[in-house]
Short mmCIF file of C-alpha atoms and ligand atoms in Angstrom, two decimals:
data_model
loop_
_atom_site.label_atom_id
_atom_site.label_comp_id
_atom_site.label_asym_id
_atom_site.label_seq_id
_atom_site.Cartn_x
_atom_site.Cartn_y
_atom_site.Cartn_z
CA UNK V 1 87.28 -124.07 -53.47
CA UNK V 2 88.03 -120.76 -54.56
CA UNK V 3 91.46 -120.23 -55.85
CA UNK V 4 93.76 -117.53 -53.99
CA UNK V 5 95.32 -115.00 -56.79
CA UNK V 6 97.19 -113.04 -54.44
CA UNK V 7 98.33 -113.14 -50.81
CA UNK V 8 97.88 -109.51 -48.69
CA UNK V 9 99.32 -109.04 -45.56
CA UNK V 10 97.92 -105.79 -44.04
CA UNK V 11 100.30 -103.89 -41.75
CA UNK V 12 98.32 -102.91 -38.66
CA UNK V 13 98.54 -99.19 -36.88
CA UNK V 14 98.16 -98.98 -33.48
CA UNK V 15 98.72 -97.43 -30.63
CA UNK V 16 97.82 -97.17 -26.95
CA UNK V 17 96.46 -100.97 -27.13
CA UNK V 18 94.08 -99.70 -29.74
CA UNK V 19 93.60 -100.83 -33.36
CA UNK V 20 93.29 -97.66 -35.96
CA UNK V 21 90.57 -97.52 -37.85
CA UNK V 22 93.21 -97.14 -40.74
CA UNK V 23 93.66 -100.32 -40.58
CA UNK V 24 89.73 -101.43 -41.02
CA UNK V 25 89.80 -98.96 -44.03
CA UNK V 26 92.94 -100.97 -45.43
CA UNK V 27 91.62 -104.31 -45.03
CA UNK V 28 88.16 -103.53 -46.92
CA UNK V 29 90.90 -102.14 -49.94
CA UNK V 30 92.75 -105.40 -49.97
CA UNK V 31 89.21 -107.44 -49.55
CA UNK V 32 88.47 -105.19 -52.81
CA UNK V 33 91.05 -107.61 -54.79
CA UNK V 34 89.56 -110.33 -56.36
CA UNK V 35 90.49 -113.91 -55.00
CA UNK V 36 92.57 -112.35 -51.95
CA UNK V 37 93.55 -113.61 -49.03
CA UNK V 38 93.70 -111.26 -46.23
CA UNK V 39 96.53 -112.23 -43.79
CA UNK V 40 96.78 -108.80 -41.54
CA UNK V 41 100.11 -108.50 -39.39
CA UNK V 42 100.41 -107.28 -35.76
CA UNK V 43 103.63 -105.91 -34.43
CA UNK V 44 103.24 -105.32 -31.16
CA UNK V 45 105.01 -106.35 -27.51
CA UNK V 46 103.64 -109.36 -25.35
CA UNK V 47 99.98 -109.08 -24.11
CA UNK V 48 98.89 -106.48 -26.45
CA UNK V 49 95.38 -107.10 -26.86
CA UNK V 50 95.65 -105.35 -30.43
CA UNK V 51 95.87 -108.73 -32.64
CA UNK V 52 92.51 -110.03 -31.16
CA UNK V 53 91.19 -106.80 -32.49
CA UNK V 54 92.23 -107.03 -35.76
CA UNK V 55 90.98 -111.34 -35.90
CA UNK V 56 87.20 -109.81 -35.39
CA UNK V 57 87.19 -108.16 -38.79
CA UNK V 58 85.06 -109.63 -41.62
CA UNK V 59 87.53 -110.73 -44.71
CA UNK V 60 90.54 -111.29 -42.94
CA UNK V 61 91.71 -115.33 -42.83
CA UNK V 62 94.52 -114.76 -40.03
CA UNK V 63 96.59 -112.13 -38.15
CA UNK V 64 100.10 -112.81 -37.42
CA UNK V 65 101.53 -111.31 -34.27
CA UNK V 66 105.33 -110.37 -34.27
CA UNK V 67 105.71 -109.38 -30.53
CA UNK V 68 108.63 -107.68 -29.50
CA UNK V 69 109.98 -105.37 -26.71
CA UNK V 70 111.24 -102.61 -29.60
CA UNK V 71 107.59 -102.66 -30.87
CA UNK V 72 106.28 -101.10 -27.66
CA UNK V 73 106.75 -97.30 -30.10
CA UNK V 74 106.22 -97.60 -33.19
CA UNK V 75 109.25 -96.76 -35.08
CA UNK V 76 109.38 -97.15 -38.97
CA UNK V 77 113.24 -97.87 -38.74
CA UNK V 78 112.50 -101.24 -36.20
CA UNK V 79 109.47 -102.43 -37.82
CA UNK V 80 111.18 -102.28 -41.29
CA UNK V 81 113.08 -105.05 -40.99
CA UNK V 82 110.22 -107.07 -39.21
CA UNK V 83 107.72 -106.27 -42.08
CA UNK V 84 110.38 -107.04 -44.63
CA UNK V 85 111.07 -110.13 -43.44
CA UNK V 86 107.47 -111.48 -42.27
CA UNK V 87 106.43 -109.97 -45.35
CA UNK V 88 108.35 -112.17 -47.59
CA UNK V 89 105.54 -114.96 -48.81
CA UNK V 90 102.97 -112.34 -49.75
CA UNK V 91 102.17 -111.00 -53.42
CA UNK V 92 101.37 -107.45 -51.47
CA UNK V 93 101.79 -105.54 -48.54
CA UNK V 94 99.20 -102.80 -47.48
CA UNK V 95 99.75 -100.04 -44.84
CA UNK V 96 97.28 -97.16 -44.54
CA UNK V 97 98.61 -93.97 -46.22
CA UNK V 98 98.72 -92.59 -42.59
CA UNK V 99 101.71 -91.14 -41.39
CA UNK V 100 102.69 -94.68 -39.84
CA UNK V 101 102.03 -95.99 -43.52
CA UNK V 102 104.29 -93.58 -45.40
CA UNK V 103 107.08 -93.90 -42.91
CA UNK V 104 107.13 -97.54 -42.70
CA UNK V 105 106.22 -98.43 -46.02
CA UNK V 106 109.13 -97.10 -48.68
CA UNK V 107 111.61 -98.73 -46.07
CA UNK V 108 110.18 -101.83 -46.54
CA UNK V 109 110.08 -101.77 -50.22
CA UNK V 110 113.64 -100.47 -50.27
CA UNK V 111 114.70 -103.81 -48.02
CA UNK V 112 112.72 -105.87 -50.30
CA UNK V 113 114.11 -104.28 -53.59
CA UNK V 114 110.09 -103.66 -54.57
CA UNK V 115 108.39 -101.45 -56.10
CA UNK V 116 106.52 -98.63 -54.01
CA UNK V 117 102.91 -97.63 -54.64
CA UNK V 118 101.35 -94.49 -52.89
CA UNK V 119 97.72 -93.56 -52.09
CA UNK V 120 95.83 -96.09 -53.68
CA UNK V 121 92.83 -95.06 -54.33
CA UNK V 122 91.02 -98.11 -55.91
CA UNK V 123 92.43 -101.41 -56.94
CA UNK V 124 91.46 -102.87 -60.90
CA UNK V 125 93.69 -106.17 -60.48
CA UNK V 126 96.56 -107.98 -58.77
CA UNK V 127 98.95 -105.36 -60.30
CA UNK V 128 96.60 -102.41 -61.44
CA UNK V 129 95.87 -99.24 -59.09
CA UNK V 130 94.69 -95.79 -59.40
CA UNK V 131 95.92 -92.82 -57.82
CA UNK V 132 95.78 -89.47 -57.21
CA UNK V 133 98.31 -86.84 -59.09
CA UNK V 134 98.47 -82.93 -59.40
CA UNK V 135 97.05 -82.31 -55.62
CA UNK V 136 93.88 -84.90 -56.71
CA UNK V 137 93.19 -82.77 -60.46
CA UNK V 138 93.49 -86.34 -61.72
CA UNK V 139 94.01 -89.78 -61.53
CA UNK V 140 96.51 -91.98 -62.52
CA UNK V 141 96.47 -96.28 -63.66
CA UNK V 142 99.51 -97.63 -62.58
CA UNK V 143 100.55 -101.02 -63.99
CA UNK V 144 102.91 -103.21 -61.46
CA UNK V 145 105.15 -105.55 -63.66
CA UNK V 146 103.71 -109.02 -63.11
CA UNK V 147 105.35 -110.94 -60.58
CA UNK V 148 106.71 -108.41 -58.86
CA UNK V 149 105.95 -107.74 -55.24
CA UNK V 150 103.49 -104.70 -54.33
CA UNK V 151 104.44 -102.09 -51.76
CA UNK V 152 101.30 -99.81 -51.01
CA UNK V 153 100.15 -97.25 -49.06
CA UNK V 154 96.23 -97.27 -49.14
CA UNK V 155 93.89 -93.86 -49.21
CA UNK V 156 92.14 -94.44 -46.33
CA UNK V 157 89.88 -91.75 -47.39
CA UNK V 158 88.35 -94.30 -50.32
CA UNK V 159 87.37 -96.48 -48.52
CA UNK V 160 85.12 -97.87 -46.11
CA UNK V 161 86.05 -99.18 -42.95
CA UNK V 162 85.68 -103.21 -42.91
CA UNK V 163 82.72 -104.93 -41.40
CA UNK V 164 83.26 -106.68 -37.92
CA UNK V 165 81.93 -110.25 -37.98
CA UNK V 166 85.25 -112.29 -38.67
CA UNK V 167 86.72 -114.71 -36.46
CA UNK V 168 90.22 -114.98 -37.48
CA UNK V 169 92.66 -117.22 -35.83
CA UNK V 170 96.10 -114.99 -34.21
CA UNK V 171 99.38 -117.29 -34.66
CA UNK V 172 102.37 -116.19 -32.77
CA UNK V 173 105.20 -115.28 -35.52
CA UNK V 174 108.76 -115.14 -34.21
CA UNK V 175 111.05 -112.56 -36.24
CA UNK V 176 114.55 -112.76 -36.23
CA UNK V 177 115.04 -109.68 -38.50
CA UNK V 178 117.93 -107.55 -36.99
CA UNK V 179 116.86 -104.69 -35.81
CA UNK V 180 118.82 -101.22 -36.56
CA UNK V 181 120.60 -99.33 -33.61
CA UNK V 182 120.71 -96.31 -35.04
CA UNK V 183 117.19 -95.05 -34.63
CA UNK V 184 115.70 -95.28 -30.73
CA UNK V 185 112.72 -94.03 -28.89
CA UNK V 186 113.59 -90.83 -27.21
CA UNK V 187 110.44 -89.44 -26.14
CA UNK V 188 106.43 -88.87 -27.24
CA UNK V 189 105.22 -85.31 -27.89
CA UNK V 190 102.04 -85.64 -28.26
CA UNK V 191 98.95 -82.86 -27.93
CA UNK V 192 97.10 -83.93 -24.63
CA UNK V 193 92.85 -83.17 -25.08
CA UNK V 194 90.65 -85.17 -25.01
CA UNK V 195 89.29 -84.18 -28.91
CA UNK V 196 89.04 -86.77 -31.67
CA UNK V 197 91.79 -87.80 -34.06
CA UNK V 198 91.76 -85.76 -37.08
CA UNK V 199 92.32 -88.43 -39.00
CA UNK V 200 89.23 -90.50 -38.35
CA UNK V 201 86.70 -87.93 -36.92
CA UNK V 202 83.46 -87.75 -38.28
CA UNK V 203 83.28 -83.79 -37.97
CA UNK V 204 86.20 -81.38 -38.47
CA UNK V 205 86.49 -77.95 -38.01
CA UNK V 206 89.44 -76.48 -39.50
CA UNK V 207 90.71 -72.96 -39.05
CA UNK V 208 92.52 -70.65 -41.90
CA UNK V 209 94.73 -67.47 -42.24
CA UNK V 210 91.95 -65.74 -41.11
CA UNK V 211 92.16 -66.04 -37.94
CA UNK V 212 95.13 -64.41 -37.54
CA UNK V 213 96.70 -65.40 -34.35
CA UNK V 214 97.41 -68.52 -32.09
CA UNK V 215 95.35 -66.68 -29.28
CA UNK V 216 91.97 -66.43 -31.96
CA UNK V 217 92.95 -69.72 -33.03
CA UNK V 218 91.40 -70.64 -29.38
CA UNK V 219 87.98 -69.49 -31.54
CA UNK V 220 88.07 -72.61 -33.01
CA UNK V 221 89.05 -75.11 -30.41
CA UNK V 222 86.01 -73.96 -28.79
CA UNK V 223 83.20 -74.15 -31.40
CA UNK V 224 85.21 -77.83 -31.70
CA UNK V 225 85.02 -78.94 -28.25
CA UNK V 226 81.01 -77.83 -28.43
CA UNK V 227 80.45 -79.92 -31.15
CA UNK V 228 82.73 -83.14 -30.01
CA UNK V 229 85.23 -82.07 -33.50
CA UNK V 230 88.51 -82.41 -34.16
CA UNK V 231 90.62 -79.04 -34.95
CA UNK V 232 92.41 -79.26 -38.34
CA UNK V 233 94.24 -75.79 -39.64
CA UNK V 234 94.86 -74.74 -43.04
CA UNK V 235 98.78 -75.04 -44.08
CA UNK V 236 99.19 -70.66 -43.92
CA UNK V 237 97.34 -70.85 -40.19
CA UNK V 238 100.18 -73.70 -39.43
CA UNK V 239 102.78 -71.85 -41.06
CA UNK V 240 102.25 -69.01 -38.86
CA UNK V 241 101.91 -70.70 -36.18
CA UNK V 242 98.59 -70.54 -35.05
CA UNK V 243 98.15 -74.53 -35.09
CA UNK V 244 100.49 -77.05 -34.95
CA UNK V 245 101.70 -78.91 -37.87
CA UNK V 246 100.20 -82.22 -37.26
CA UNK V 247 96.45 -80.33 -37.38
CA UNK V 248 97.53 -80.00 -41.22
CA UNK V 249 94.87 -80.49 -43.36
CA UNK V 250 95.76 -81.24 -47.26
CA UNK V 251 98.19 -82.45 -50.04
CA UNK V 252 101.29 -81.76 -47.78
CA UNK V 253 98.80 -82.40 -44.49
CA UNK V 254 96.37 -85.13 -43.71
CA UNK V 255 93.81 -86.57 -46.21
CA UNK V 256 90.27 -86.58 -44.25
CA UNK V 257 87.05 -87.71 -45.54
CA UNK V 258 84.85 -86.76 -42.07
CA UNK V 259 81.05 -86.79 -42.96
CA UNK V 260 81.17 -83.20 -41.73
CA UNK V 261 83.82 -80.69 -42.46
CA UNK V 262 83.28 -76.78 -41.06
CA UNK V 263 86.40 -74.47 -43.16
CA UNK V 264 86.42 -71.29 -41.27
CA UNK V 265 88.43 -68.51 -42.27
CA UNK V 266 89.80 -70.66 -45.29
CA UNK V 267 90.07 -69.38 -49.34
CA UNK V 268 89.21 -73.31 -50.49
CA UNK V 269 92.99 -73.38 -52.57
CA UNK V 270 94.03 -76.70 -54.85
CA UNK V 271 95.92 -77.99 -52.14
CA UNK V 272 93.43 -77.48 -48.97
CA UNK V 273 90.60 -78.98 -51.13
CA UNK V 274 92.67 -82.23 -52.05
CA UNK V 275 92.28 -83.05 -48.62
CA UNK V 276 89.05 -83.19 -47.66
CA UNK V 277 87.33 -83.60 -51.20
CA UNK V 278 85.57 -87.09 -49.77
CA UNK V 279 84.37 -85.38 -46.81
CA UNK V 280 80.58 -85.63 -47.20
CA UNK V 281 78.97 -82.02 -45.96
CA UNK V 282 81.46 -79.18 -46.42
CA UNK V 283 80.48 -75.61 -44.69
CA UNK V 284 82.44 -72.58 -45.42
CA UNK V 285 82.46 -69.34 -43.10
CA UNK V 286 84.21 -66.97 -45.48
CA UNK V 287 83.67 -62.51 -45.77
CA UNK V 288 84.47 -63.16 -49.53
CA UNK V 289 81.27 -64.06 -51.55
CA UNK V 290 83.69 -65.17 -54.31
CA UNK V 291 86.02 -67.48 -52.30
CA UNK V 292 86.98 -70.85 -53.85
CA UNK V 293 85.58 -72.69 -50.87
CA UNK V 294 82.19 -71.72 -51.87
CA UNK V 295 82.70 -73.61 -55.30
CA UNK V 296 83.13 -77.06 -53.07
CA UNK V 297 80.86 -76.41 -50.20
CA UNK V 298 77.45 -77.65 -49.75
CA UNK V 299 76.37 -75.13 -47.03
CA UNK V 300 78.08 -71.41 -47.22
CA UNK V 301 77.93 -68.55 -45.15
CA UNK V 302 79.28 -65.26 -46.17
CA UNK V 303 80.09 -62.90 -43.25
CA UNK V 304 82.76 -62.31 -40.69
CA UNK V 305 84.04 -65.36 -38.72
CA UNK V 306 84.50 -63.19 -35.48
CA UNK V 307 81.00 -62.29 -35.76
CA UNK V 308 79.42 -66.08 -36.46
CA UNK V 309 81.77 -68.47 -34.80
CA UNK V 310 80.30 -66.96 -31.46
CA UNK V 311 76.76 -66.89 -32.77
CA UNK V 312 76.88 -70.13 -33.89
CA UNK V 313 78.04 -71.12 -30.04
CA UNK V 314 75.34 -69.56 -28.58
CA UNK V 315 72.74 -71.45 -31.01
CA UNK V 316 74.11 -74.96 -29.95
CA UNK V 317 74.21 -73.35 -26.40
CA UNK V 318 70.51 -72.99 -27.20
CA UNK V 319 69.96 -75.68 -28.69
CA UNK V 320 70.53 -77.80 -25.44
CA UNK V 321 69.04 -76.06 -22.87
C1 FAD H 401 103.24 -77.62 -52.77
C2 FAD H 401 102.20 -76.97 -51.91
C3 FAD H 401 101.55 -77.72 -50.96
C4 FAD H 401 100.57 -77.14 -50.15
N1 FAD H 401 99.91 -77.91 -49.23
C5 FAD H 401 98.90 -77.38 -48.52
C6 FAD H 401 98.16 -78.17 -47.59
O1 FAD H 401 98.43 -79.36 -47.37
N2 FAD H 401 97.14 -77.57 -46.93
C7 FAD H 401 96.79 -76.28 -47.11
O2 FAD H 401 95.84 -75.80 -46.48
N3 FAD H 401 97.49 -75.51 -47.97
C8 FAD H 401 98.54 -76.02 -48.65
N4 FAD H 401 99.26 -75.20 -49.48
C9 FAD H 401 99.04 -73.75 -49.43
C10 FAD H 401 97.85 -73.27 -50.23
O3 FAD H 401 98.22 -73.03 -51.57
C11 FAD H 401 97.26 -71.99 -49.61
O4 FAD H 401 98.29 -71.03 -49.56
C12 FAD H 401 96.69 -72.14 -48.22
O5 FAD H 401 95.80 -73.24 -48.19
C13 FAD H 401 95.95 -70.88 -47.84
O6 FAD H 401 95.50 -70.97 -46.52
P1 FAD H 401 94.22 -70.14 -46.06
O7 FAD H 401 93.06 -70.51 -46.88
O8 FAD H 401 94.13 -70.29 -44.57
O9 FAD H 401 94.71 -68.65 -46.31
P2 FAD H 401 94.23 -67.59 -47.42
O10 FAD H 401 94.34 -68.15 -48.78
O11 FAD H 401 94.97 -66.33 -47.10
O12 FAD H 401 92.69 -67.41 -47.13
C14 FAD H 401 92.17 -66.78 -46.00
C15 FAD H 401 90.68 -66.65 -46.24
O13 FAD H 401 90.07 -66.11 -45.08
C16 FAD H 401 89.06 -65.20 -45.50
N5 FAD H 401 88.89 -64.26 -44.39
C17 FAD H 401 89.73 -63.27 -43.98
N6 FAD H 401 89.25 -62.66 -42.87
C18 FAD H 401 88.07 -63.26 -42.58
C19 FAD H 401 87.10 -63.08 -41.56
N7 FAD H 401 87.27 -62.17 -40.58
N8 FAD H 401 86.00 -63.87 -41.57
C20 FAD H 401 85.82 -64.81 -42.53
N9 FAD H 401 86.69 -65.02 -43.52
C21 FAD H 401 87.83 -64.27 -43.55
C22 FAD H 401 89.58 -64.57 -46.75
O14 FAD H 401 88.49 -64.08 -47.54
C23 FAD H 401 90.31 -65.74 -47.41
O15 FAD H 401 89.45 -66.42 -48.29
C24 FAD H 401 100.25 -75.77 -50.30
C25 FAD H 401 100.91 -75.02 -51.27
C26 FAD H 401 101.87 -75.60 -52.08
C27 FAD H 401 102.56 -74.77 -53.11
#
């Protein structure tokens, strides 16, 4: 019998009925610990078929299922005290380092008086982790004290999504955590489309400064929409408004690793490229031959984007006829 060093409990993200594929990434990390056991935890409301999704996983030995009405929305102030307090028999707790993970997670370290790990990029031991510093210009070994409890948000960029195969059994886990009053679900703004979820998209194309207005912005929605992408912006197109903020893409945006990435319009700064530097083809549309961009990019074009966005449309236009 192998012996168990450390107990994970994986916090699931979800939504609509539908595991993220955060979560996958996030069990394969705490599979990645030597003589783990992989307990993942559902919060969720009554009937949610989300807890049978996360049981067919390969690695994980049970999902718990906290059901509750106040875990119909996911708020990080009302699963807090739920993950704090289901939480309590593991040696770590996992999120994704999603938005849901970095919300949730330093609440329930600050409940449970632990100590708060973010981005983990790879995992040496029990209480040994390395993450990114300086916008991803280096990485850091961070030593947990022994016998401490581990609070971590995982880099869902480094790592592979786990394997279905498992069988896992689902027990029912009551909570009797009080739950806060002072945060409540007002209302979902959400961008309606039917486009992939930036996080987990296999292409992005992401639009820059270059573009210069919310109108041209439309340029690349549409060379998105024709190739099944998801729209990501550079943090200038979002602060002047040309994308929304949640289309961020970098160190103060989202941290993509697509296996194609299209930066149109976009210089290729420090804090851009520390979001997509595990993305696996990078193309850059850029008029300036000396651009940073082209220093990352596997495939550059040099030219006007007003010019090739539309040629490149009528190509795949072409292309399927
Ligand atoms: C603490 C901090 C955090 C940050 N976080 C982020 C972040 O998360 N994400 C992020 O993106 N940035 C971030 N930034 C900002 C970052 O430093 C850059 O300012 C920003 O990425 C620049 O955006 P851009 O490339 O769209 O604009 P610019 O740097 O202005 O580049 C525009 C590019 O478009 C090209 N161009 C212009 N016209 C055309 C045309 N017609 N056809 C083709 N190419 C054209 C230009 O040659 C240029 O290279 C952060 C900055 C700081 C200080």
């Amino acid at each position: 019998m192998t012996q168990v060093l450390a107990k994970v409990l994986v916090i699931a993200e979800h939504a609509n009925g539908k595991l993220n594929v955060s979560t996958a990434k996030t069990i394969k990390a705490a599979a990645s610990l030597a003589g783990a056991e992989v307990v993942v935890a559902v919060f969720s409301t009554a009937g949610s078929p989300v807890a049978a999704q996360a049981a067919q996983f390969a690695g994980v030995s049970r999902v718990l299922e906290v059901t509750h009405a106040a875990n119909e929305h996911q708020l990080a102030a009302t699963l807090a005290p739920q993950v704090a307090e289901v939480g309590k028999p593991f040696t770590h707790l996992f999120a994704p380092s999603t938005t849901f993970g970095k919300d949730l997670m330093p609440r329930v370290a600050a409940l449970l008086d632990a100590p708060q790990l973010s981005d983990v990029m790879s995992i040496e031991s029990a209480t040994r982790f390395r993450r990114p510093i300086y916008a991803g210009n280096a990485i850091t070994t961070v030593e947990v004290s022994a016998g401490a409890k581990v609070i971590a948000t995982i880099r869902t960029a480094s790592f592979e999504a786990a394997a279905a195969g498992g069988s896992a059994k689902v027990e029912a886990v009551a909570s009797s955590a009080a739950l806060p009053s002072h945060s409540r679900f007002v209302s979902l703004a959400a961008a309606a489309g039917d486009r992939p979820d930036l996080q987990s998209a296999s292409k992005v194309i992401s639009g820059g400064r270059a573009l210069a207005s919310a109108d041209a912005f439309k340029l690349i929605y549409g060379l998105a929409d024709k190739m099944g992408a998801a729209v990501g912006a550079s943090r200038a197109a979002v602060d002047a408004g040309y994308a929304p903020n949640d289309m961020q893409v970098g160190q103060t945006g989202k941290i993509i690793a697509p296996e194609l990435y299209i930066a149109i319009g976009i210089s290729g700064a420090i804090q851009h490229l520390t979001g997509i530097k595990d993305a696996r083809t990078i193309v850059a549309i850029n008029k300036d031959s000396e651009a940073p961009i082209f220093e990352v990019a596997d495939i550059g074009i040099v030219g006007d984007l007003f010019q090739i966005v539309p040629e490149l449309e009528k190509l795949i236009d072409a292309s399927r006829k």
